[in-house]
Amino acid sequence: MELVNIFIKAAFIENLALAYFLGMCSYLAVSKTVKTAFGLGLAVIFVLGITMPINWMINEYLLGESGIFHLDLTFLRLILFIAVIASMVQLVEMVIEKFSPALYNSLGIFLPLITVNCAILGGSLFMVAGEYSFGESVAFGLGGGFGWFLAIIAIAAIREKIRYSDVPPALRGLGMAFILTGLMGMAFMGLMGIDPAAF
Amino acid sequence: MAESTTVVAKKASSPIKFGAKEKKLLTDPLNDNNPITVQVLGICSALAVTTGMKNAFVMAIAVVFVCVGSNVITSVMRNIIPKQVRMIVQLVIIATLVTIVELVLKAVSFESYKALSVFIGLIITNCIIMGRLEAFASANKPYESMLDGLGNGVGYGIILLIVAFFREFLGKGTLFDYKIIGATPEYLINTTDSFLFGWYVNNNLMVLFPSAMFVIGIVIWVHRAWNPKLVDVS
């Protein structure tokens, strides 16, 4: 039950895309059609779900004072996390290139850029900050990925529909996507509870 | 063999030239191929650091340095990096340069280091740098890559400063932390201090994330209205 809670919290209340605005570059650039957005969303779920437990193990067994070196190696955290993420993304890239060349071509440069998708690194850093256990980190990773997946599907669907609306020409496409994301973000602020300290 | 000697001879005759092609490399990212408004790279950090002009300014300089440096290094090494591990190599190059920036900032200005240390780390995951490495530096010569890095860094910095200007001005009534508009704080109400537009109440929404999306959206609108060939026709 605890794990379900964490999954739902990660997917909706702490939505990586719409509450923290992480991973915005690929979110905005790949959301032109639902089909490519679907592919990228699945890749992000996969990468988040795999890297989160690996990074949890690195953080727990290598870096802390209770780890195998008995040293405080937390200054290596950023580099090790990034290295894990980069190798996982490289793996995903090879798999997609082999099994679905069409998806590979439509994702273009944004597939390698999952490496620097801040949602992935941000998720791992939130996991460290939240002091989750192993099972909880898996739930948090999958939930975070699922929330990002839902967000990119939602914006892609809106963008497909809004193509038929009478938007000023200069605002069409990217400009409108920014404003829509801002509006969706304001809606998600309602789920988080508006921080009274900000007002 | 003959081919390589002609290439060397050609290089020797014109070591560093700055013709129309080089100028285009440098100015293209400022307008027609701007990293934020056209290529959609580096949005995350543009959202995070644009709450104030000061942070945006330091961030812009740091990104220009890392972008130029990593572009040149990757371009020099482009023929010896195996394709299978290129991302890890690129990230190590970026992380090294970011660490240099962090240490230099710590030595030069400890105050802004304390304010910005998290954001400087974020340069590692700034997709504009890795995006340029993937798209340009891994297939072009060092000199061209340097110009490309410089152009993209500056193009990114300009948008960052424009967005930060509106967010800080309307959200806090300040610029570079100097009070410009808005009411005098309550504890100063009886002093002779007075600012322009004393009736203005700070709009706190401008400090929150969604407003950054709105401001960038409007910047894109203005940019495309002014440069109609960028308009999305699909």
GROMACS .gro file of C-alpha atoms in nm, chain B residues 35-199:
model
  165
  234PRO     CA    1   1.911   2.744  -2.920
  235ILE     CA    2   1.610   2.828  -2.702
  236THR     CA    3   1.349   2.973  -2.936
  237VAL     CA    4   1.419   2.758  -3.244
  238GLN     CA    5   1.618   2.447  -3.148
  239VAL     CA    6   1.438   2.405  -2.811
  240LEU     CA    7   1.755   2.318  -2.619
  241GLY     CA    8   1.845   2.423  -2.265
  242ILE     CA    9   1.492   2.504  -2.149
  243CYS     CA   10   1.526   2.352  -1.801
  244SER     CA   11   1.806   2.581  -1.690
  245ALA     CA   12   1.637   2.875  -1.862
  246LEU     CA   13   1.342   2.813  -1.628
  247ALA     CA   14   1.551   2.765  -1.315
  248VAL     CA   15   1.799   3.054  -1.323
  249THR     CA   16   1.587   3.333  -1.472
  250THR     CA   17   1.431   3.451  -1.146
  251GLY     CA   18   1.704   3.718  -1.126
  252MET     CA   19   1.934   3.904  -1.368
  253LYS     CA   20   2.246   3.833  -1.162
  254ASN     CA   21   2.205   3.455  -1.169
  255ALA     CA   22   2.117   3.463  -1.538
  256PHE     CA   23   2.427   3.669  -1.617
  257VAL     CA   24   2.674   3.440  -1.434
  258MET     CA   25   2.500   3.135  -1.583
  259ALA     CA   26   2.525   3.278  -1.936
  260ILE     CA   27   2.900   3.337  -1.902
  261ALA     CA   28   2.955   2.989  -1.759
  262VAL     CA   29   2.757   2.827  -2.041
  263VAL     CA   30   2.950   3.019  -2.309
  264PHE     CA   31   3.278   2.894  -2.159
  265VAL     CA   32   3.166   2.531  -2.125
  266CYS     CA   33   3.003   2.530  -2.468
  267VAL     CA   34   3.314   2.663  -2.647
  268GLY     CA   35   3.552   2.442  -2.448
  269SER     CA   36   3.361   2.117  -2.486
  270ASN     CA   37   3.296   2.182  -2.855
  271VAL     CA   38   3.668   2.232  -2.925
  272ILE     CA   39   3.779   1.931  -2.718
  273THR     CA   40   3.519   1.697  -2.870
  274SER     CA   41   3.603   1.821  -3.217
  275VAL     CA   42   3.975   1.755  -3.166
  276MET     CA   43   3.897   1.404  -3.038
  277ARG     CA   44   3.614   1.332  -3.282
  278ASN     CA   45   3.803   1.069  -3.482
  279ILE     CA   46   3.927   0.866  -3.186
  280ILE     CA   47   3.603   0.841  -2.982
  281PRO     CA   48   3.426   0.508  -3.053
  282LYS     CA   49   3.058   0.554  -3.139
  283GLN     CA   50   2.939   0.312  -2.870
  284VAL     CA   51   3.077   0.508  -2.576
  285ARG     CA   52   3.059   0.859  -2.717
  286MET     CA   53   2.795   0.984  -2.470
  287ILE     CA   54   3.000   0.888  -2.167
  288VAL     CA   55   3.312   1.050  -2.315
  289GLN     CA   56   3.116   1.367  -2.394
  290LEU     CA   57   2.972   1.380  -2.044
  291VAL     CA   58   3.316   1.340  -1.888
  292ILE     CA   59   3.444   1.631  -2.100
  293ILE     CA   60   3.148   1.846  -1.996
  294ALA     CA   61   3.174   1.747  -1.630
  295THR     CA   62   3.546   1.834  -1.627
  296LEU     CA   63   3.484   2.181  -1.769
  297VAL     CA   64   3.194   2.240  -1.532
  298THR     CA   65   3.418   2.149  -1.239
  299ILE     CA   66   3.675   2.404  -1.365
  300VAL     CA   67   3.403   2.671  -1.382
  301GLU     CA   68   3.290   2.583  -1.031
  302LEU     CA   69   3.641   2.609  -0.886
  303VAL     CA   70   3.715   2.936  -1.070
  304LEU     CA   71   3.389   3.090  -0.950
  305LYS     CA   72   3.466   2.975  -0.595
  306ALA     CA   73   3.806   3.148  -0.611
  307VAL     CA   74   3.692   3.468  -0.783
  308SER     CA   75   3.359   3.539  -0.623
  309PHE     CA   76   3.263   3.324  -0.327
  310GLU     CA   77   2.933   3.508  -0.280
  311SER     CA   78   2.795   3.419  -0.621
  312TYR     CA   79   2.940   3.069  -0.586
  313LYS     CA   80   2.725   3.016  -0.279
  314ALA     CA   81   2.417   3.150  -0.458
  315LEU     CA   82   2.477   2.953  -0.778
  316SER     CA   83   2.652   2.629  -0.684
  317VAL     CA   84   2.347   2.413  -0.761
  318PHE     CA   85   2.287   2.580  -1.096
  319ILE     CA   86   2.650   2.548  -1.203
  320GLY     CA   87   2.617   2.173  -1.147
  321LEU     CA   88   2.307   2.185  -1.362
  322ILE     CA   89   2.520   2.290  -1.663
  323ILE     CA   90   2.617   1.920  -1.689
  324THR     CA   91   2.258   1.836  -1.772
  325ASN     CA   92   2.208   2.143  -1.992
  326CYS     CA   93   2.106   1.985  -2.318
  327ILE     CA   94   2.231   2.276  -2.530
  328ILE     CA   95   2.591   2.171  -2.466
  329MET     CA   96   2.549   1.802  -2.538
  330GLY     CA   97   2.310   1.888  -2.823
  331ARG     CA   98   2.579   2.092  -2.999
  332LEU     CA   99   2.839   1.820  -2.936
  333GLU     CA  100   2.612   1.560  -3.098
  334ALA     CA  101   2.488   1.779  -3.381
  335PHE     CA  102   2.796   1.979  -3.473
  336ALA     CA  103   3.127   1.922  -3.297
  337SER     CA  104   3.139   1.545  -3.351
  338ALA     CA  105   3.148   1.599  -3.729
  339ASN     CA  106   3.333   1.929  -3.780
  340LYS     CA  107   3.679   2.085  -3.745
  341PRO     CA  108   3.788   2.253  -3.417
  342TYR     CA  109   3.785   2.613  -3.546
  343GLU     CA  110   3.432   2.587  -3.687
  344SER     CA  111   3.321   2.410  -3.370
  345MET     CA  112   3.462   2.693  -3.160
  346LEU     CA  113   3.259   2.949  -3.356
  347ASP     CA  114   2.949   2.732  -3.329
  348GLY     CA  115   2.993   2.697  -2.954
  349LEU     CA  116   3.045   3.070  -2.912
  350GLY     CA  117   2.739   3.156  -3.120
  351ASN     CA  118   2.516   2.910  -2.939
  352GLY     CA  119   2.638   3.013  -2.595
  353VAL     CA  120   2.575   3.381  -2.668
  354GLY     CA  121   2.239   3.311  -2.833
  355TYR     CA  122   2.137   3.120  -2.522
  356GLY     CA  123   2.263   3.395  -2.292
  357ILE     CA  124   2.068   3.668  -2.471
  358ILE     CA  125   1.735   3.489  -2.430
  359LEU     CA  126   1.824   3.410  -2.068
  360LEU     CA  127   1.881   3.780  -1.994
  361ILE     CA  128   1.560   3.889  -2.170
  362VAL     CA  129   1.350   3.639  -1.974
  363ALA     CA  130   1.526   3.723  -1.646
  364PHE     CA  131   1.469   4.094  -1.706
  365PHE     CA  132   1.091   4.055  -1.722
  366ARG     CA  133   1.070   3.801  -1.442
  367GLU     CA  134   1.282   4.000  -1.198
  368PHE     CA  135   1.137   4.339  -1.295
  369LEU     CA  136   0.772   4.237  -1.266
  370GLY     CA  137   0.815   3.972  -0.995
  371LYS     CA  138   1.038   4.154  -0.747
  372GLY     CA  139   1.049   4.512  -0.877
  373THR     CA  140   1.429   4.494  -0.889
  374LEU     CA  141   1.707   4.465  -1.147
  375PHE     CA  142   2.042   4.311  -1.047
  376ASP     CA  143   1.896   4.325  -0.693
  377TYR     CA  144   1.853   4.706  -0.703
  378LYS     CA  145   1.501   4.824  -0.625
  379ILE     CA  146   1.352   5.001  -0.926
  380ILE     CA  147   0.974   5.006  -0.899
  381GLY     CA  148   0.709   4.917  -0.645
  382ALA     CA  149   0.613   5.018  -0.296
  383THR     CA  150   0.866   5.087  -0.024
  384PRO     CA  151   0.886   4.791   0.214
  385GLU     CA  152   0.666   4.839   0.519
  386TYR     CA  153   0.949   4.880   0.767
  387LEU     CA  154   1.082   5.170   0.558
  388ILE     CA  155   0.746   5.338   0.516
  389ASN     CA  156   0.836   5.649   0.715
  390THR     CA  157   1.173   5.715   0.553
  391THR     CA  158   1.222   5.949   0.261
  392ASP     CA  159   1.290   5.660   0.023
  393SER     CA  160   1.050   5.655  -0.266
  394PHE     CA  161   1.053   5.454  -0.583
  395LEU     CA  162   0.889   5.493  -0.920
  396PHE     CA  163   0.534   5.359  -0.945
  397GLY     CA  164   0.484   5.322  -0.571
  398TRP     CA  165   0.143   5.171  -0.635
   0.00000   0.00000   0.00000
